[in-house]
Short mmCIF file of C-alpha atoms (C1' of nucleotides) and ligand atoms in Angstrom, two decimals:
data_model
loop_
_atom_site.label_atom_id
_atom_site.label_comp_id
_atom_site.label_asym_id
_atom_site.label_seq_id
_atom_site.Cartn_x
_atom_site.Cartn_y
_atom_site.Cartn_z
CA MET A 1 0.00 0.00 0.00
CA SER A 2 1.13 3.51 -0.66
CA ALA A 3 2.18 4.77 2.73
CA ASN A 4 3.77 7.43 0.60
CA SER A 5 0.56 9.12 -0.37
CA ILE A 6 -0.68 9.42 3.14
CA ALA A 7 -0.27 13.16 3.50
CA PHE A 8 -2.83 13.70 0.75
CA HIS A 9 -5.48 11.77 2.66
CA SER A 10 -6.89 14.25 5.10
CA ASP A 11 -8.71 11.61 7.08
CA HIS A 12 -5.85 9.45 8.24
CA ASP A 13 -4.86 9.08 11.88
CA HIS A 14 -2.08 11.58 11.98
CA GLN A 15 -1.47 11.21 15.68
CA HIS A 16 -0.41 7.71 14.82
CA CYS A 17 2.03 9.01 12.17
CA ILE A 18 3.62 11.31 14.68
CA GLU A 19 4.05 8.69 17.35
CA GLN A 20 5.40 6.20 14.88
CA ALA A 21 7.90 8.73 13.55
CA LEU A 22 9.07 9.60 17.04
CA SER A 23 9.46 6.05 18.20
CA SER A 24 11.25 5.16 15.01
CA ALA A 25 13.56 8.13 15.50
CA ARG A 26 14.34 7.09 19.05
CA GLN A 27 15.25 3.63 17.90
CA ILE A 28 17.39 4.83 15.02
CA CYS A 29 19.32 7.25 17.19
CA SER A 30 19.84 4.66 19.85
CA GLU A 31 21.16 2.15 17.33
CA ARG A 32 23.52 4.74 15.90
CA LYS A 33 24.55 5.98 19.36
CA GLN A 34 23.29 9.44 18.55
CA ARG A 35 21.54 11.59 21.12
CA LEU A 36 17.95 12.51 20.43
CA THR A 37 17.86 15.27 23.05
CA PRO A 38 14.63 16.91 24.23
CA ILE A 39 15.08 19.85 21.86
CA ARG A 40 15.76 17.62 18.90
CA GLU A 41 12.84 15.41 19.70
CA LEU A 42 10.53 18.36 20.14
CA VAL A 43 11.61 19.85 16.83
CA LEU A 44 11.02 16.53 15.12
CA LYS A 45 7.59 16.27 16.72
CA LEU A 46 6.65 19.80 15.70
CA ILE A 47 7.67 19.07 12.15
CA TRP A 48 5.67 15.89 12.06
CA GLN A 49 2.62 17.61 13.47
CA SER A 50 2.39 19.56 10.26
CA HIS A 51 1.74 18.15 6.83
CA LYS A 52 3.17 21.32 5.41
CA PRO A 53 6.90 21.78 5.44
CA LEU A 54 7.76 24.19 8.26
CA GLY A 55 10.23 27.05 8.12
CA ALA A 56 12.87 27.21 10.85
CA TYR A 57 11.40 30.39 12.26
CA GLU A 58 7.97 28.84 12.50
CA LEU A 59 9.38 26.43 15.06
CA LEU A 60 10.75 29.06 17.39
CA PRO A 61 7.53 30.10 19.16
CA ALA A 62 6.71 26.50 20.03
CA LEU A 63 10.21 26.02 21.41
CA ALA A 64 9.78 29.09 23.56
CA GLU A 65 6.43 27.84 24.78
CA ALA A 66 8.01 24.55 25.82
CA GLY A 67 10.43 26.51 27.97
CA PHE A 68 13.47 26.20 25.76
CA ASN A 69 15.66 28.88 24.45
CA SER A 70 14.33 30.02 21.16
CA ALA A 71 17.03 31.77 19.21
CA PRO A 72 17.64 30.74 15.61
CA PRO A 73 20.83 28.77 16.27
CA THR A 74 18.94 26.44 18.57
CA VAL A 75 16.47 25.36 15.95
CA TYR A 76 19.02 25.28 13.13
CA ARG A 77 21.25 23.02 15.18
CA ALA A 78 18.41 20.67 15.88
CA LEU A 79 17.45 20.67 12.21
CA GLU A 80 21.01 20.01 11.16
CA PHE A 81 21.16 17.01 13.45
CA LEU A 82 17.83 15.65 12.26
CA GLN A 83 18.92 16.06 8.66
CA SER A 84 22.24 14.36 9.32
CA GLN A 85 20.29 11.36 10.59
CA GLY A 86 17.91 11.44 7.66
CA LEU A 87 14.97 12.14 9.97
CA VAL A 88 13.98 15.31 8.19
CA HIS A 89 14.60 16.73 4.74
CA ARG A 90 15.04 20.31 3.72
CA ILE A 91 12.89 21.50 0.84
CA ALA A 92 15.08 23.96 -1.03
CA SER A 93 12.33 25.55 -3.07
CA LEU A 94 10.47 26.46 0.13
CA ASN A 95 13.26 26.99 2.65
CA ALA A 96 11.38 24.58 4.83
CA PHE A 97 11.67 21.23 6.51
CA ILE A 98 9.59 18.07 6.55
CA GLY A 99 9.79 14.73 8.27
CA CYS A 100 11.02 11.73 6.33
CA PRO A 101 8.65 8.77 6.35
CA SER A 102 11.44 6.25 5.79
CA PRO A 103 14.48 7.39 7.76
CA ASP A 104 15.69 3.84 8.35
CA HIS A 105 17.13 3.33 4.90
CA SER A 106 18.84 5.67 2.47
CA HIS A 107 16.80 6.60 -0.56
CA ASP A 108 16.36 9.10 -3.34
CA GLY A 109 13.34 11.15 -2.42
CA CYS A 110 11.16 13.45 -4.45
CA PHE A 111 8.69 15.85 -2.92
CA LEU A 112 5.26 16.59 -4.30
CA ILE A 113 4.33 20.00 -2.95
CA CYS A 114 0.84 21.36 -3.29
CA THR A 115 0.73 25.02 -4.28
CA GLY A 116 -2.84 25.13 -3.04
CA CYS A 117 -2.65 23.89 0.53
CA GLY A 118 1.09 23.57 1.08
CA THR A 119 0.96 19.88 1.90
CA ALA A 120 3.98 17.90 0.83
CA ASN A 121 4.48 14.23 0.20
CA GLU A 122 7.66 12.27 -0.32
CA ILE A 123 7.79 9.70 -3.09
CA GLU A 124 10.55 7.49 -4.39
CA ALA A 125 12.74 8.89 -7.16
CA ALA A 126 15.06 5.94 -7.63
CA SER A 127 14.21 5.21 -11.22
CA ALA A 128 14.22 8.86 -12.24
CA MET A 129 17.61 9.17 -10.60
CA ARG A 130 18.94 6.16 -12.49
CA ASP A 131 18.06 7.99 -15.66
CA LEU A 132 19.70 11.24 -14.61
CA GLN A 133 22.74 9.41 -13.25
CA ARG A 134 23.26 7.77 -16.59
CA GLN A 135 23.35 11.16 -18.30
CA ALA A 136 25.55 12.63 -15.60
CA GLU A 137 28.03 9.80 -15.82
CA ALA A 138 28.20 10.17 -19.56
CA LEU A 139 29.45 13.70 -18.91
CA GLY A 140 31.95 12.48 -16.34
CA PHE A 141 29.92 13.92 -13.48
CA LYS A 142 29.92 12.07 -10.17
CA THR A 143 26.70 12.49 -8.21
CA GLN A 144 26.79 13.27 -4.51
CA HIS A 145 23.23 14.23 -3.62
CA GLN A 146 20.16 15.64 -5.28
CA THR A 147 17.20 17.93 -4.85
CA ILE A 148 14.01 16.85 -6.59
CA GLU A 149 10.87 18.81 -5.88
CA ILE A 150 7.65 19.01 -7.85
CA ALA A 151 5.14 21.77 -7.27
CA GLY A 152 1.56 21.21 -8.32
CA LEU A 153 -1.94 20.53 -7.07
CA CYS A 154 -2.84 17.74 -4.67
CA PRO A 155 -6.04 15.74 -5.26
CA ASN A 156 -8.00 17.80 -2.73
CA CYS A 157 -7.00 21.17 -4.09
CA ARG A 158 -7.46 19.98 -7.64
CA GLU A 159 -11.05 19.20 -6.83
CA SER A 160 -11.62 22.56 -5.15
CA ALA A 161 -10.08 24.34 -8.11
CA ALA A 162 -12.38 22.50 -10.52
CA GLU A 163 -15.54 23.78 -8.84
CA MET B 1 26.58 16.82 -30.17
CA SER B 2 26.42 17.62 -26.50
CA ALA B 3 26.07 21.35 -26.34
CA ASN B 4 24.78 20.52 -22.91
CA SER B 5 28.10 19.52 -21.47
CA ILE B 6 29.84 22.64 -22.62
CA ALA B 7 30.26 24.27 -19.24
CA PHE B 8 32.44 21.37 -18.11
CA HIS B 9 34.90 21.96 -20.96
CA SER B 10 37.12 24.74 -19.75
CA ASP B 11 38.62 25.34 -23.15
CA HIS B 12 35.56 26.33 -25.13
CA ASP B 13 35.07 29.77 -26.61
CA HIS B 14 32.91 31.24 -23.94
CA GLN B 15 32.78 34.67 -25.52
CA HIS B 16 30.89 32.96 -28.28
CA CYS B 17 28.43 31.43 -25.80
CA ILE B 18 27.73 34.83 -24.34
CA GLU B 19 27.13 36.53 -27.64
CA GLN B 20 24.96 33.72 -28.86
CA ALA B 21 22.88 33.82 -25.70
CA LEU B 22 22.42 37.57 -25.96
CA SER B 23 21.47 37.57 -29.59
CA SER B 24 19.10 34.70 -29.03
CA ALA B 25 17.55 36.57 -26.13
CA ARG B 26 17.08 39.69 -28.24
CA GLN B 27 15.33 37.70 -30.89
CA ILE B 28 13.10 35.86 -28.45
CA CYS B 29 12.03 39.03 -26.70
CA SER B 30 11.38 40.77 -29.97
CA GLU B 31 9.22 37.90 -31.19
CA ARG B 32 7.26 37.91 -27.97
CA LYS B 33 7.02 41.70 -27.90
CA GLN B 34 8.83 41.80 -24.59
CA ARG B 35 11.32 44.51 -23.75
CA LEU B 36 14.89 43.45 -23.18
CA THR B 37 15.88 46.72 -21.56
CA PRO B 38 19.51 47.70 -20.93
CA ILE B 39 19.37 46.55 -17.32
CA ARG B 40 17.81 43.23 -18.24
CA GLU B 41 20.31 42.67 -20.99
CA LEU B 42 23.22 43.56 -18.74
CA VAL B 43 22.03 41.19 -16.05
CA LEU B 44 21.67 38.44 -18.59
CA LYS B 45 25.16 39.12 -19.88
CA LEU B 46 26.66 39.12 -16.41
CA ILE B 47 25.03 35.81 -15.68
CA TRP B 48 26.29 34.31 -18.88
CA GLN B 49 29.80 35.55 -18.23
CA SER B 50 29.97 33.14 -15.32
CA HIS B 51 29.80 29.39 -15.52
CA LYS B 52 28.90 29.38 -11.88
CA PRO B 53 25.38 30.33 -10.92
CA LEU B 54 25.45 33.87 -9.56
CA GLY B 55 23.63 35.17 -6.52
CA ALA B 56 21.50 38.27 -6.94
CA TYR B 57 23.76 40.29 -4.72
CA GLU B 58 26.81 39.34 -6.75
CA LEU B 59 25.29 41.21 -9.66
CA LEU B 60 24.83 44.49 -7.85
CA PRO B 61 28.42 45.82 -7.99
CA ALA B 62 28.59 45.30 -11.74
CA LEU B 63 25.31 47.13 -12.17
CA ALA B 64 26.63 50.01 -10.15
CA GLU B 65 29.79 50.08 -12.24
CA ALA B 66 27.71 50.30 -15.38
CA GLY B 67 26.06 53.40 -13.97
CA PHE B 68 22.75 51.85 -13.06
CA ASN B 69 20.98 51.94 -9.80
CA SER B 70 22.08 49.02 -7.77
CA ALA B 71 19.57 48.32 -5.09
CA PRO B 72 18.26 44.79 -4.67
CA PRO B 73 14.85 45.40 -6.26
CA THR B 74 16.53 46.39 -9.51
CA VAL B 75 18.32 43.14 -9.94
CA TYR B 76 15.47 41.02 -8.63
CA ARG B 77 13.12 42.63 -11.12
CA ALA B 78 15.48 41.96 -13.97
CA LEU B 79 15.88 38.39 -12.81
CA GLU B 80 12.15 37.93 -12.54
CA PHE B 81 11.71 39.10 -16.10
CA LEU B 82 14.49 36.89 -17.40
CA GLN B 83 13.01 33.92 -15.60
CA SER B 84 9.55 34.66 -16.93
CA GLN B 85 10.98 34.46 -20.44
CA GLY B 86 12.91 31.30 -19.67
CA LEU B 87 16.22 33.05 -20.26
CA VAL B 88 17.58 32.23 -16.83
CA HIS B 89 16.78 29.63 -14.23
CA ARG B 90 16.95 29.91 -10.49
CA ILE B 91 18.86 27.20 -8.67
CA ALA B 92 16.99 26.73 -5.44
CA SER B 93 19.68 24.78 -3.64
CA LEU B 94 22.14 27.65 -4.19
CA ASN B 95 19.90 30.72 -4.19
CA ALA B 96 21.54 31.58 -7.47
CA PHE B 97 20.79 32.11 -11.12
CA ILE B 98 22.16 30.71 -14.34
CA GLY B 99 21.53 31.26 -18.03
CA CYS B 100 19.45 28.75 -19.93
CA PRO B 101 21.14 27.33 -23.00
CA SER B 102 17.85 26.59 -24.73
CA PRO B 103 15.41 29.36 -23.96
CA ASP B 104 13.61 29.02 -27.27
CA HIS B 105 11.62 25.96 -26.32
CA SER B 106 10.08 24.82 -23.07
CA HIS B 107 11.80 21.90 -21.42
CA ASP B 108 12.34 20.05 -18.17
CA GLY B 109 15.83 20.94 -17.03
CA CYS B 110 18.11 19.35 -14.51
CA PHE B 111 21.22 21.05 -13.17
CA LEU B 112 24.48 19.31 -12.50
CA ILE B 113 26.27 21.46 -9.95
CA CYS B 114 29.91 20.86 -9.09
CA THR B 115 30.62 21.10 -5.37
CA GLY B 116 34.29 21.57 -6.22
CA CYS B 117 34.35 24.51 -8.60
CA GLY B 118 30.74 25.68 -8.55
CA THR B 119 30.23 25.22 -12.27
CA ALA B 120 26.73 24.20 -13.29
CA ASN B 121 25.40 22.56 -16.38
CA GLU B 122 21.84 22.07 -17.56
CA ILE B 123 20.78 18.72 -18.92
CA GLU B 124 17.47 17.38 -20.11
CA ALA B 125 15.25 15.73 -17.51
CA ALA B 126 12.32 14.82 -19.73
CA SER B 127 12.48 11.09 -19.26
CA ALA B 128 13.08 11.33 -15.53
CA MET B 129 10.09 13.64 -15.34
CA ARG B 130 7.91 11.20 -17.24
CA ASP B 131 8.69 8.68 -14.55
CA LEU B 132 7.92 11.05 -11.70
CA GLN B 133 4.80 12.35 -13.41
CA ARG B 134 3.47 8.84 -13.68
CA GLN B 135 3.85 8.37 -9.93
CA ALA B 136 2.41 11.80 -9.22
CA GLU B 137 -0.61 11.20 -11.39
CA ALA B 138 -1.25 7.89 -9.70
CA LEU B 139 -1.64 9.88 -6.49
CA GLY B 140 -3.93 12.37 -8.17
CA PHE B 141 -1.26 15.07 -8.15
CA LYS B 142 -1.16 17.54 -11.03
CA THR B 143 2.34 18.81 -11.80
CA GLN B 144 2.94 22.49 -12.39
CA HIS B 145 6.70 22.88 -12.32
CA GLN B 146 9.73 21.15 -10.87
CA THR B 147 13.13 21.69 -9.33
CA ILE B 148 15.74 19.07 -10.18
CA GLU B 149 19.29 19.72 -9.06
CA ILE B 150 22.16 17.30 -8.66
CA ALA B 151 25.25 18.19 -6.67
CA GLY B 152 28.46 16.32 -7.33
CA LEU B 153 31.88 16.53 -8.90
CA CYS B 154 32.52 17.66 -12.46
CA PRO B 155 35.11 15.82 -14.56
CA ASN B 156 37.80 18.39 -13.84
CA CYS B 157 37.33 18.43 -10.09
CA ARG B 158 37.01 14.68 -10.01
CA GLU B 159 40.43 14.44 -11.54
CA SER B 160 41.91 16.95 -9.10
CA ALA B 161 40.36 15.10 -6.19
CA ALA B 162 41.85 11.82 -7.36
CA GLU B 163 45.43 13.11 -7.16
"C1'" DG C 1 31.87 8.65 43.25
"C1'" DC C 2 35.17 12.19 40.55
"C1'" DC C 3 37.98 13.94 36.76
"C1'" DT C 4 38.13 15.05 31.93
"C1'" DG C 5 37.29 15.43 27.17
"C1'" DT C 6 33.39 15.91 24.20
"C1'" DT C 7 29.12 17.34 22.85
"C1'" DG C 8 25.18 20.22 23.14
"C1'" DC C 9 23.11 24.60 24.38
"C1'" DG C 10 22.45 29.84 25.49
"C1'" DT C 11 23.45 34.19 23.85
"C1'" DT C 12 24.80 38.01 21.09
"C1'" DA C 13 25.50 39.89 17.06
"C1'" DC C 14 25.44 39.83 12.31
"C1'" DA C 15 25.37 38.10 7.25
"C1'" DA C 16 22.78 36.89 3.24
"C1'" DT C 17 18.68 36.74 0.64
"C1'" DG C 18 14.41 38.63 -0.78
"C1'" DT C 19 10.10 42.19 -0.84
"C1'" DA C 20 6.54 45.93 -0.06
"C1'" DA C 21 5.33 50.28 -1.21
"C1'" DC C 22 5.31 54.42 -3.55
"C1'" DA C 23 7.35 58.10 -6.38
"C1'" DA C 24 9.65 59.36 -10.67
"C1'" DA C 25 10.85 58.43 -15.31
"C1'" DT C 26 10.31 56.26 -19.52
"C1'" DT C 27 7.80 54.14 -23.19
"C1'" DA C 28 3.81 52.68 -25.94
"C1'" DT C 29 -0.57 53.96 -27.89
"C1'" DA C 30 -3.88 56.74 -29.44
"C1'" DT D 1 0.79 65.76 -27.67
"C1'" DA D 2 -2.04 63.70 -24.21
"C1'" DT D 3 -2.80 59.47 -21.66
"C1'" DA D 4 -2.13 55.00 -19.88
"C1'" DA D 5 0.98 51.35 -18.99
"C1'" DT D 6 5.40 49.77 -17.95
"C1'" DT D 7 9.85 50.22 -16.02
"C1'" DT D 8 13.07 52.07 -12.79
"C1'" DG D 9 14.71 54.61 -8.41
"C1'" DT D 10 14.48 54.72 -3.59
"C1'" DT D 11 13.57 53.72 1.12
"C1'" DA D 12 12.71 50.75 4.38
"C1'" DC D 13 12.02 46.32 6.01
"C1'" DA D 14 11.09 41.04 6.21
"C1'" DT D 15 12.90 36.52 6.10
"C1'" DT D 16 16.36 33.09 6.33
"C1'" DG D 17 20.68 31.54 7.96
"C1'" DT D 18 25.59 31.78 10.67
"C1'" DA D 19 29.89 32.97 13.36
"C1'" DA D 20 31.76 33.08 17.64
"C1'" DC D 21 32.30 32.27 22.34
"C1'" DG D 22 31.32 30.79 26.98
"C1'" DC D 23 28.77 27.73 29.90
"C1'" DA D 24 26.23 23.40 30.97
"C1'" DA D 25 25.38 18.64 30.53
"C1'" DC D 26 26.98 14.28 29.60
"C1'" DA D 27 29.81 9.88 28.64
"C1'" DG D 28 33.58 7.06 29.73
"C1'" DG D 29 37.61 5.92 32.22
"C1'" DC D 30 39.63 5.97 36.66
ZN1 ZN E 1 13.12 10.69 2.87
ZN1 ZN E 2 -3.46 20.84 -1.75
ZN1 ZN E 3 16.72 25.65 -19.38
ZN1 ZN E 4 34.22 21.24 -10.75
#
DNA sequence: GCCTGTTGCGTTACAATGTAACAAATTATA
DNA sequence: TATAATTTGTTACATTGTAACGCAACAGGC
């Protein structure tokens, strides 16, 4: 089943998503002997609570409310850690961050970002990447990492727009 | 022949690239009844003079030198126009801009960006996009536009790194 | 437990990137 | 030439991201 399309289904049990993501993150960090500190965990939770990618500065008020320091470096450091562990991705075209639904294995992700409601959804870009890699290699270019983001209309917003 | 790989060949006649890009731009704008004003043309030329994508603020000093106003809105407006005509692309992962080698027809581009020397090169991403589109459509997602950027090492830098 | 090196965090200050708003100048069109 | 539309100048500000440094918390060995 397409766990990948879940963000576009407004009626799913998102509380479950969040808890699953957090428990999975705890396990991953423990296995890798990395420290998922309270700030890092809170930032991850805040990001997962939203289906829209969140900007770094959107996280600050919630951090302050939880009694933490809330200056930019705090949140950027947490985000950097979460990215380094593959727990969140940065969406370059939005300057925003979103939780990764499959942080346990490395993968080539592509984000479908709705220009109507802002919701984003990660899908697998492995076969598209194989194609691009082939071209790149033909030019002698050695791939390190990639940014693949598609803006468009999600099913819900498409319907609203059609009215 | 691979006009597309030209930026990775350090020995090509780049003056020729620039002039070709400018004359092509003039023709395109004239056909579309769009005004390629002095500022817009200068910005386009400055961008083409570099094989590295240029940040907006890197353009300002040159604008000032040419006697133009050089406040951010000036250059952002020129860039917006050039983008609207497909003459330059914005590279989201770098916050920078680069000239399009084929502005005459619409296309799905992918940028190969060297993390060594900063050089970038546009290649065709049509078949990769077909793949992603198929997945997107299966989720009911309607594509509007995309951002595909690959960071890695160009042939030259790869060689240097191997030493 | 206690020392000690390492990592994470608080804090300040600032850099880099991008825009809103409105006035003045220029250009197209009639 | 008059008028409307587009482009540019100008000011001021919003947003996003970092450098640097000192202190606090923690892990691992004794
Ligand atoms: Zn992912
Ligand atoms: Zn939507
Ligand atoms: Zn292009
Ligand atoms: Zn290079």
